[in-house]
mmCIF file of C-alpha atoms in Angstrom:
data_model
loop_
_atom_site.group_PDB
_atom_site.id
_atom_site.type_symbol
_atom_site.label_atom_id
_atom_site.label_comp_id
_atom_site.label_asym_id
_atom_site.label_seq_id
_atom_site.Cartn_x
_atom_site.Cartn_y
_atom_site.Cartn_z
ATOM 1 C CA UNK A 1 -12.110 -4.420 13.818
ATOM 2 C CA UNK A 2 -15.518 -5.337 13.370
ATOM 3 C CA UNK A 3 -15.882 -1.493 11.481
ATOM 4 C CA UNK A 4 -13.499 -2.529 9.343
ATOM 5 C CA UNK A 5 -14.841 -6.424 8.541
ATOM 6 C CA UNK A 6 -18.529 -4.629 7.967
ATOM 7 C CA UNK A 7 -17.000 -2.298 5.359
ATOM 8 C CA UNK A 8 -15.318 -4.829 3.423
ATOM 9 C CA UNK A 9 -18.579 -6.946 3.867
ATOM 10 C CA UNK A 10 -20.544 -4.047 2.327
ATOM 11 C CA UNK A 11 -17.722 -3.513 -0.852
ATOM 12 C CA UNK A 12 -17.802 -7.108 -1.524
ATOM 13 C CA UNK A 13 -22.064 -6.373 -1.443
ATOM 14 C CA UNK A 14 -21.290 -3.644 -3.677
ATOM 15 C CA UNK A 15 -19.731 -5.167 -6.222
ATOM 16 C CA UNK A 16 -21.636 -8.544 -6.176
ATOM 17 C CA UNK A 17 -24.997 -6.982 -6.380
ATOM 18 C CA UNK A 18 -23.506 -4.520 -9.000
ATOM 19 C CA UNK A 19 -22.255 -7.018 -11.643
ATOM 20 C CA UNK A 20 -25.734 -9.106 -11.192
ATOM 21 C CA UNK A 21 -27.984 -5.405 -11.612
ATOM 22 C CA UNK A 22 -26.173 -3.749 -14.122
ATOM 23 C CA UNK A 23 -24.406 -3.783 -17.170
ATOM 24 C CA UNK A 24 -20.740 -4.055 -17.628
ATOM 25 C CA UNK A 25 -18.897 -1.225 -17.210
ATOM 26 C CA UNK A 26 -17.644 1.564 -19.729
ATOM 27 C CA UNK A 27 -14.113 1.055 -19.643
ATOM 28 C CA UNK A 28 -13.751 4.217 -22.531
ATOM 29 C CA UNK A 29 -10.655 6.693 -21.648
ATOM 30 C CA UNK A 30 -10.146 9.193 -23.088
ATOM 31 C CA UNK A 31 -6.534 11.321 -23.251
ATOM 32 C CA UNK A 32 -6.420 13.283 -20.108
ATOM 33 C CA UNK A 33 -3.912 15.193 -17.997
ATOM 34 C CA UNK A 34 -4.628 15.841 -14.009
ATOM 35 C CA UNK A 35 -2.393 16.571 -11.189
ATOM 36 C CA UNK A 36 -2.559 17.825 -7.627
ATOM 37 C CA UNK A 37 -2.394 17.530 -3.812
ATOM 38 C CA UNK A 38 -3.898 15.876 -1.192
ATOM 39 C CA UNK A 39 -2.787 15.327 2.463
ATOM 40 C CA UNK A 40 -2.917 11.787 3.718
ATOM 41 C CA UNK A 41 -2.704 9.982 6.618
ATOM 42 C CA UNK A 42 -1.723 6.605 7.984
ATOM 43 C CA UNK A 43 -2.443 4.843 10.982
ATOM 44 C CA UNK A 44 1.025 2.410 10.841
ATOM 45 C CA UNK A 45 1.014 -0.585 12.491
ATOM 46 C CA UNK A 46 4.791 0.144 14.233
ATOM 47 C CA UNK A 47 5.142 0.091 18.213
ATOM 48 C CA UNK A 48 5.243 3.849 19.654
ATOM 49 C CA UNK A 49 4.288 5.451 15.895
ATOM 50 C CA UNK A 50 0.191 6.177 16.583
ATOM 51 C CA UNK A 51 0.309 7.440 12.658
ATOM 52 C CA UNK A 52 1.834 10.044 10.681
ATOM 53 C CA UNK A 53 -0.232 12.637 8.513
ATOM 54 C CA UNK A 54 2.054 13.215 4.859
ATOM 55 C CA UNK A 55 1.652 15.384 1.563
ATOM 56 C CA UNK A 56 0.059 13.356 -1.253
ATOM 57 C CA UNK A 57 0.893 14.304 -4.815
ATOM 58 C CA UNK A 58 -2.164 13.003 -6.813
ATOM 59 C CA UNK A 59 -1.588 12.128 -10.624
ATOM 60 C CA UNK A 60 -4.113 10.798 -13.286
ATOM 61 C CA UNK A 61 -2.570 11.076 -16.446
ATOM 62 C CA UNK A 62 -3.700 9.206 -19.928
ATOM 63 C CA UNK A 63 -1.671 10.081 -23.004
ATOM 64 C CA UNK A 64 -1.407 7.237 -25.381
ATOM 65 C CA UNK A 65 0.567 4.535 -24.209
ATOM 66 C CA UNK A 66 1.400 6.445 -20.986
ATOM 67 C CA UNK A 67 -0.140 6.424 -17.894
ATOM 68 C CA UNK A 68 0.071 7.785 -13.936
ATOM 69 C CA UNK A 69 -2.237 6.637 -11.652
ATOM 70 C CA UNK A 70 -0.964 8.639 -7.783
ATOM 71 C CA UNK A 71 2.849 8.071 -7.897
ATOM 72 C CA UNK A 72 2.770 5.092 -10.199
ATOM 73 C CA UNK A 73 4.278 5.769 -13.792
ATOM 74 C CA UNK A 74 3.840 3.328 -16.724
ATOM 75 C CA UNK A 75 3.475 2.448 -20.655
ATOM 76 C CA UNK A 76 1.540 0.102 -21.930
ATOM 77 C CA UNK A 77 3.202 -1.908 -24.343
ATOM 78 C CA UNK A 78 0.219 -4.475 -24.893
ATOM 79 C CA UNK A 79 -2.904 -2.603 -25.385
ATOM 80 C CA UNK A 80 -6.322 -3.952 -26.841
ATOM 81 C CA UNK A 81 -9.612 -3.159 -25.794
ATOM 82 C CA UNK A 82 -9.825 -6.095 -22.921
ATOM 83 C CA UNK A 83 -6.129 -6.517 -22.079
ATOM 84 C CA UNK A 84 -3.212 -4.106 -21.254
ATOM 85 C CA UNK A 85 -0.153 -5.127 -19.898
ATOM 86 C CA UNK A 86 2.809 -2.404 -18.694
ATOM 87 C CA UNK A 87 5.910 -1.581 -17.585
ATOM 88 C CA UNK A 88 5.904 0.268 -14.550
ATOM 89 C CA UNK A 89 7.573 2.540 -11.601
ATOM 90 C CA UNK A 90 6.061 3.535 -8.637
ATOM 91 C CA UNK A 91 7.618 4.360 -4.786
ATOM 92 C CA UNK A 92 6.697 1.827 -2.246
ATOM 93 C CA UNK A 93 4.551 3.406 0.863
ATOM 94 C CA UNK A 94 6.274 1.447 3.778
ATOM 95 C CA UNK A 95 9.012 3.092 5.571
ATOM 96 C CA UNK A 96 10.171 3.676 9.481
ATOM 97 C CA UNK A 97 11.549 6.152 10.441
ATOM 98 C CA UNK A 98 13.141 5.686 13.946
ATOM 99 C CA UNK A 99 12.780 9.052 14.838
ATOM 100 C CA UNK A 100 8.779 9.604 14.901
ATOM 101 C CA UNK A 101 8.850 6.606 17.618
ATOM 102 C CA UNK A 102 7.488 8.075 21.425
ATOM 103 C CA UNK A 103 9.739 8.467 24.230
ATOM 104 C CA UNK A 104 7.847 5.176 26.041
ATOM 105 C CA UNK A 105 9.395 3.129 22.828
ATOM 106 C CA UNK A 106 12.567 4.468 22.296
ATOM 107 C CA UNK A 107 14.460 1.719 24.149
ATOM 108 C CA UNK A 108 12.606 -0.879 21.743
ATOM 109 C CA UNK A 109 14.356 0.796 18.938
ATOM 110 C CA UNK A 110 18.162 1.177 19.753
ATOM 111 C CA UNK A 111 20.307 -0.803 17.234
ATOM 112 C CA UNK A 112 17.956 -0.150 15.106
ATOM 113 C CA UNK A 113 18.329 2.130 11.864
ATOM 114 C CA UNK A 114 15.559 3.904 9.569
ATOM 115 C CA UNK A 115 13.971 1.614 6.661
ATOM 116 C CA UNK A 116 13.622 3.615 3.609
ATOM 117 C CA UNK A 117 10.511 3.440 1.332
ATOM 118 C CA UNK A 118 11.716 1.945 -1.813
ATOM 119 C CA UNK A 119 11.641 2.827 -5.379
ATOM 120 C CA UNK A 120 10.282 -0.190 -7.500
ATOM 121 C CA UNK A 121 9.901 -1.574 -11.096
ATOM 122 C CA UNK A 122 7.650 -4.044 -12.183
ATOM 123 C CA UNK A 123 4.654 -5.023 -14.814
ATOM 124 C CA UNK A 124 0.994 -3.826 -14.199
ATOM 125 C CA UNK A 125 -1.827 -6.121 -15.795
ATOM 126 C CA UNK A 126 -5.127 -5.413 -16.503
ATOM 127 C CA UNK A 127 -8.133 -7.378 -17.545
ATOM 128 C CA UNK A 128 -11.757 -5.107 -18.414
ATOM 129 C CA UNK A 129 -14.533 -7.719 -17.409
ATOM 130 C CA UNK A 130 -17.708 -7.650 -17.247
ATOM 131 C CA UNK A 131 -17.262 -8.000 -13.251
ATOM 132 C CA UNK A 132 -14.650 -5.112 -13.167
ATOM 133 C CA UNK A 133 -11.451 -4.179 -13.832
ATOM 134 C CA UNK A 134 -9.081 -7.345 -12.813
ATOM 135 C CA UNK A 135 -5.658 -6.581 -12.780
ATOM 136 C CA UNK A 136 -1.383 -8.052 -11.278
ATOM 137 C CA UNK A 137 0.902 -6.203 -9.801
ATOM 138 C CA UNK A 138 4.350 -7.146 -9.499
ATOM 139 C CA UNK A 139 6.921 -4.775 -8.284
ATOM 140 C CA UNK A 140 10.708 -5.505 -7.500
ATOM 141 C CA UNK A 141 12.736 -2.983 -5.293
ATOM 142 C CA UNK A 142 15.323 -1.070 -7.547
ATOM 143 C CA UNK A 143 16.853 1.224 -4.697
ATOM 144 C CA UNK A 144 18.688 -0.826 -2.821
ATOM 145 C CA UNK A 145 16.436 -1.200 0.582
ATOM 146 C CA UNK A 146 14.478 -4.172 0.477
ATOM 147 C CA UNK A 147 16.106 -6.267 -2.060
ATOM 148 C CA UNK A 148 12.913 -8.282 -2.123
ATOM 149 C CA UNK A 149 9.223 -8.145 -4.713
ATOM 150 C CA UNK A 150 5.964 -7.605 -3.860
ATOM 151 C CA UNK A 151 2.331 -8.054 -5.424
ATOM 152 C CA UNK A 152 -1.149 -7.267 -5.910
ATOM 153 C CA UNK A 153 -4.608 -9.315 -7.371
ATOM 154 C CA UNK A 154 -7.338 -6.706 -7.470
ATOM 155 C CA UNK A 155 -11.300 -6.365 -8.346
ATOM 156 C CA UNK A 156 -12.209 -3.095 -8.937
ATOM 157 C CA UNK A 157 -16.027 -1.923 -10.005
ATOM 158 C CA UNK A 158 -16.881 1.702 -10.591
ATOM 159 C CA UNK A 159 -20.178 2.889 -9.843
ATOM 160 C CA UNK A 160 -21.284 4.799 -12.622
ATOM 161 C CA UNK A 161 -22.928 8.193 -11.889
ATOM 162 C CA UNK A 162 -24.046 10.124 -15.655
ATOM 163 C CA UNK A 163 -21.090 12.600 -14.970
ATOM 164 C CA UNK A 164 -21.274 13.491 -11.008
ATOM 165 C CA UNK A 165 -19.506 11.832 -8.479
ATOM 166 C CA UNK A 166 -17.051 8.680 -9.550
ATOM 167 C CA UNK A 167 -16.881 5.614 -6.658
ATOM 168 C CA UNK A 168 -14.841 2.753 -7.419
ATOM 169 C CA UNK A 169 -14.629 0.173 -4.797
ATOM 170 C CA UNK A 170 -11.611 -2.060 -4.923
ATOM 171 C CA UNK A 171 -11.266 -5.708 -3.226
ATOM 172 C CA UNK A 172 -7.411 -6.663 -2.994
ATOM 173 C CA UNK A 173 -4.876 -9.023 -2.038
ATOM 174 C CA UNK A 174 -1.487 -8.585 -1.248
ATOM 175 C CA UNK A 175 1.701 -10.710 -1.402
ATOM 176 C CA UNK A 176 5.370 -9.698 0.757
ATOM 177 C CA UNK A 177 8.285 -11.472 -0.491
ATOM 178 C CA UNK A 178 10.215 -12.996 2.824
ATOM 179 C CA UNK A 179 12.778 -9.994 1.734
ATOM 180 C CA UNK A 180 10.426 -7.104 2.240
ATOM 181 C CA UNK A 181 8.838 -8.608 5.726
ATOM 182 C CA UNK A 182 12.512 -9.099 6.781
ATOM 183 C CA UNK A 183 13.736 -5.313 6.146
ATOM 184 C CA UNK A 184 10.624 -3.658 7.480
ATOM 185 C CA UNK A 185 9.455 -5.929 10.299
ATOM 186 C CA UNK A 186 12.773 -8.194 11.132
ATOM 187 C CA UNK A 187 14.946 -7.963 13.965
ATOM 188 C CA UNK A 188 18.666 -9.301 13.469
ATOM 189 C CA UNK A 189 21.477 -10.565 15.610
ATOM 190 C CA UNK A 190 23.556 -7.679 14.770
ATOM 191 C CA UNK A 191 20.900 -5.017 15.865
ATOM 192 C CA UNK A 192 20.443 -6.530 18.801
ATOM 193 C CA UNK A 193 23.710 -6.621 19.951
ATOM 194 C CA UNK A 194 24.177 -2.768 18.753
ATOM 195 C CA UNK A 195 20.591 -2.388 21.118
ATOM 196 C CA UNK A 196 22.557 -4.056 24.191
ATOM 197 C CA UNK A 197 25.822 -2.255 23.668
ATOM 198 C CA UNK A 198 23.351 0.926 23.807
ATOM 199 C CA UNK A 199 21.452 -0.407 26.750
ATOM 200 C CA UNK A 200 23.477 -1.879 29.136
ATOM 201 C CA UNK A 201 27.366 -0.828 27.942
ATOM 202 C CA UNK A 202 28.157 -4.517 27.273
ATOM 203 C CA UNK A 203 27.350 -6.772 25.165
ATOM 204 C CA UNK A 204 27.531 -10.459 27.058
ATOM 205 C CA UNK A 205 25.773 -13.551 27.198
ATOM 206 C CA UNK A 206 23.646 -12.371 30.026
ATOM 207 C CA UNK A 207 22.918 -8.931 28.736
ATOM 208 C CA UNK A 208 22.247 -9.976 25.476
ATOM 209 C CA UNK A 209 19.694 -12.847 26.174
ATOM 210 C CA UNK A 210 18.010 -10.043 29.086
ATOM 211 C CA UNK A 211 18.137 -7.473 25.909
ATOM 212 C CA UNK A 212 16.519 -10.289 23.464
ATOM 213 C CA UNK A 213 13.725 -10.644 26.467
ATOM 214 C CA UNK A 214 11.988 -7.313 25.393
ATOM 215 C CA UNK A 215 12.821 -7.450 20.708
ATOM 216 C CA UNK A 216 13.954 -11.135 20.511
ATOM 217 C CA UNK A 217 15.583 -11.770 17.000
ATOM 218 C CA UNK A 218 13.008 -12.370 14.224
ATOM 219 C CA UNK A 219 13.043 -13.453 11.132
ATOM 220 C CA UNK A 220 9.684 -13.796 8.788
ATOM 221 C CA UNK A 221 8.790 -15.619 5.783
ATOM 222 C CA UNK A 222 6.415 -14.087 2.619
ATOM 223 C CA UNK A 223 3.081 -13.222 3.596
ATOM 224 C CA UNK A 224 -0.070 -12.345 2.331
ATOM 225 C CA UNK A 225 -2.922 -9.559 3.367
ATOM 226 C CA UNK A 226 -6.177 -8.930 2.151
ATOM 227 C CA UNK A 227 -8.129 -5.511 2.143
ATOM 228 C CA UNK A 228 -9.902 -3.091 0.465
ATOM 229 C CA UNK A 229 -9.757 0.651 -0.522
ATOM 230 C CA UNK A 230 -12.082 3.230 -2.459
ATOM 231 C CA UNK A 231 -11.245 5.721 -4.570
ATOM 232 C CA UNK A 232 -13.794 8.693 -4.753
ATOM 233 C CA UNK A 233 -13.871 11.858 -7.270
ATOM 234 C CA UNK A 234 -16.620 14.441 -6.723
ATOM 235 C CA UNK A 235 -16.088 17.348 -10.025
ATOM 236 C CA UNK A 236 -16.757 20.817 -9.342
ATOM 237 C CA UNK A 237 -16.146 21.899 -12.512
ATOM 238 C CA UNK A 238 -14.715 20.897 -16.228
ATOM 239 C CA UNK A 239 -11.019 21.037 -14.682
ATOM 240 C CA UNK A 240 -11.184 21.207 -10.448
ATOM 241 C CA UNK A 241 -12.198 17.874 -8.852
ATOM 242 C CA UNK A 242 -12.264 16.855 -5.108
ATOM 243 C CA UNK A 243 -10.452 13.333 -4.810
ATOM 244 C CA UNK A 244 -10.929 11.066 -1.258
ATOM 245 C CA UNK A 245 -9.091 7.520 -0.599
ATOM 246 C CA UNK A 246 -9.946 5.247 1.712
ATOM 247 C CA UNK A 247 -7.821 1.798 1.956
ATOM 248 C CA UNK A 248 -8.003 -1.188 4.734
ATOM 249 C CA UNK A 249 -5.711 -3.848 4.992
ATOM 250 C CA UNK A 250 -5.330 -6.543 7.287
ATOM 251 C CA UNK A 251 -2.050 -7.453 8.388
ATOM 252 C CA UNK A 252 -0.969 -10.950 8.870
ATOM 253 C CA UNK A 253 1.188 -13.113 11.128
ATOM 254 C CA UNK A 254 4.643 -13.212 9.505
ATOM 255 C CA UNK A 255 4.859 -8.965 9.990
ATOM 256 C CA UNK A 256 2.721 -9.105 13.030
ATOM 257 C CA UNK A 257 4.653 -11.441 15.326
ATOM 258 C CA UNK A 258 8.145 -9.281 14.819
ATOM 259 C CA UNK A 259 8.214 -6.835 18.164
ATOM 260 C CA UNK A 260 8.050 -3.708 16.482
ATOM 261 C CA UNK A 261 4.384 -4.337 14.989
ATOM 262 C CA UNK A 262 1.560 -3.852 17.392
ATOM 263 C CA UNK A 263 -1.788 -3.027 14.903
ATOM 264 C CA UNK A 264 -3.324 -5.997 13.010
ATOM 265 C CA UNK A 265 -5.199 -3.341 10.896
ATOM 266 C CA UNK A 266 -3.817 -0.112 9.051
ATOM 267 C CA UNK A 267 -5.389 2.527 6.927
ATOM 268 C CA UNK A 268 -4.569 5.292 4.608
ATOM 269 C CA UNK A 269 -6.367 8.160 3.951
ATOM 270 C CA UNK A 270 -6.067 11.019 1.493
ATOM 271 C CA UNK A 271 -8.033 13.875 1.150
ATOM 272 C CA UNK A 272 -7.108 16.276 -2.165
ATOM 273 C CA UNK A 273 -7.966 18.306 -4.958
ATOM 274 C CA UNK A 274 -7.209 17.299 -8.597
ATOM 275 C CA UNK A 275 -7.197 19.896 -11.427
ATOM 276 C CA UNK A 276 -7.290 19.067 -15.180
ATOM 277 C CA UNK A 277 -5.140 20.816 -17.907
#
């Protein structure tokens, strides 16, 4: 952990000592269409689930109104040359899937059914300072899984580099509706009887309270996490570009008391190659 705390310690640096030495940034954008693939992995904070390595379609897209920034789509229907404010999809990045769990956890697990990564709508807003870019998030699940929102206050700062390679370092923090925390990181009545009836054939007083000994019944409340992440682009040529993310974020009690978290920390990366019609 202390890795981690020194790296956000540095970003923070970064952008501090960035927006007190230089000027503000150039926040000109041209019309552009990119797309391509990466391979990314995460280290996920579930018991018995060390981390799962997954294909990463990479989008940067600028045409007009539109925009796609890695799997989130939007328009901006307020756009001036400090504010834009859009409509947006995206697909949400937490999931479990039951079945990637280790044979030493699979008894923590029965009763309990996959939770699906969600497809979500929401508004994106963005503020060009001359600190950084300053922008919301708020996204509300559409599909059906989590019922719940989720959001997103972010400071990000490119470092400019006359054409090479692009850094922008990114300090965030996140907000979980109670809903969200609940479908990913609760543990009901019902599931644990199902979990009892698995374990011991029965489902009584005594088995259920020896069952509840090992995933007693949680429910948590909304949370918030902080973190940071940093998005790198290294151009090889006019259209091929080498794209690495790196993201951090600390996880918090109401997720990490349930009995099926055991990391305080999780990170994402993504490794990829971007190409540019």
């Amino acid at each position: 952990s202390s890795i981690w705390n020194a790296l956000f310690t540095i970003i923070a640096g970064t952008i501090f000592s960035s927006v007190l030495h230089a000027a503000e940034p150039n926040y000109t954008e041209n019309n552009h269409l990119a797309a391509g693939l990466g391979i990314g992995y995460n280290s996920s904070i579930y018991q018995g689930i060390d981390g799962y390595v997954f294909p990463a379609p990479i989008f940067d897209i600028k045409m007009g109104n539109f925009f796609a920034q890695g799997l989130t789509f939007g328009y901006d229907f307020v756009q001036s040359e400090r504010v834009t404010f859009a409509v947006a999809a995206t697909r949400g990045s937490t999931f479990l899937d039951v079945g990637e769990v280790n044979a030493e956890q699979r008894d923590l697990y029965l009763g309990i059914e996959d939770r699906d990564a969600a497809f979500e709508a929401g508004f994106i807003y963005r503020y060009r300072s001359r600190v950084g870019l300053v922008s919301f998030e708020w996204f509300k699940d559409v599909s059906d899984a989590y019922d719940g929102n989720r959001g997103t206050v972010r400071l990000a700062r490119p470092i400019p580099n006359d054409g090479g390679m692009v850094i922008v370092p990114s300090l965030f923090v996140k907000y979980y509706s109670a809903k969200f925390n609940k479908y990913y990181y609760g543990v009901t009545k019902e599931e644990n009887e199902a979990g009892t009836l698995a374990s011991a054939g029965a489902v009584t007083p005594a088995t259920l309270e020896e069952f509840e000994r090992i995933r007693p019944q949680y429910s948590p409340g909304n949370s918030g996490h902080y973190g940071f992440d940093i998005n790198i682009r290294l151009p090889i040529n006019d259209q091929l570009s080498l794209t690495a993310y790196l993201a951090f974020e600390d996880i918090t009690g109401p997720a990490f008391r349930s009995s099926l978290v055991e990391d305080r920390k999780m990170y994402t990366t993504v490794i990829g190659a971007l190409y540019t019609f």
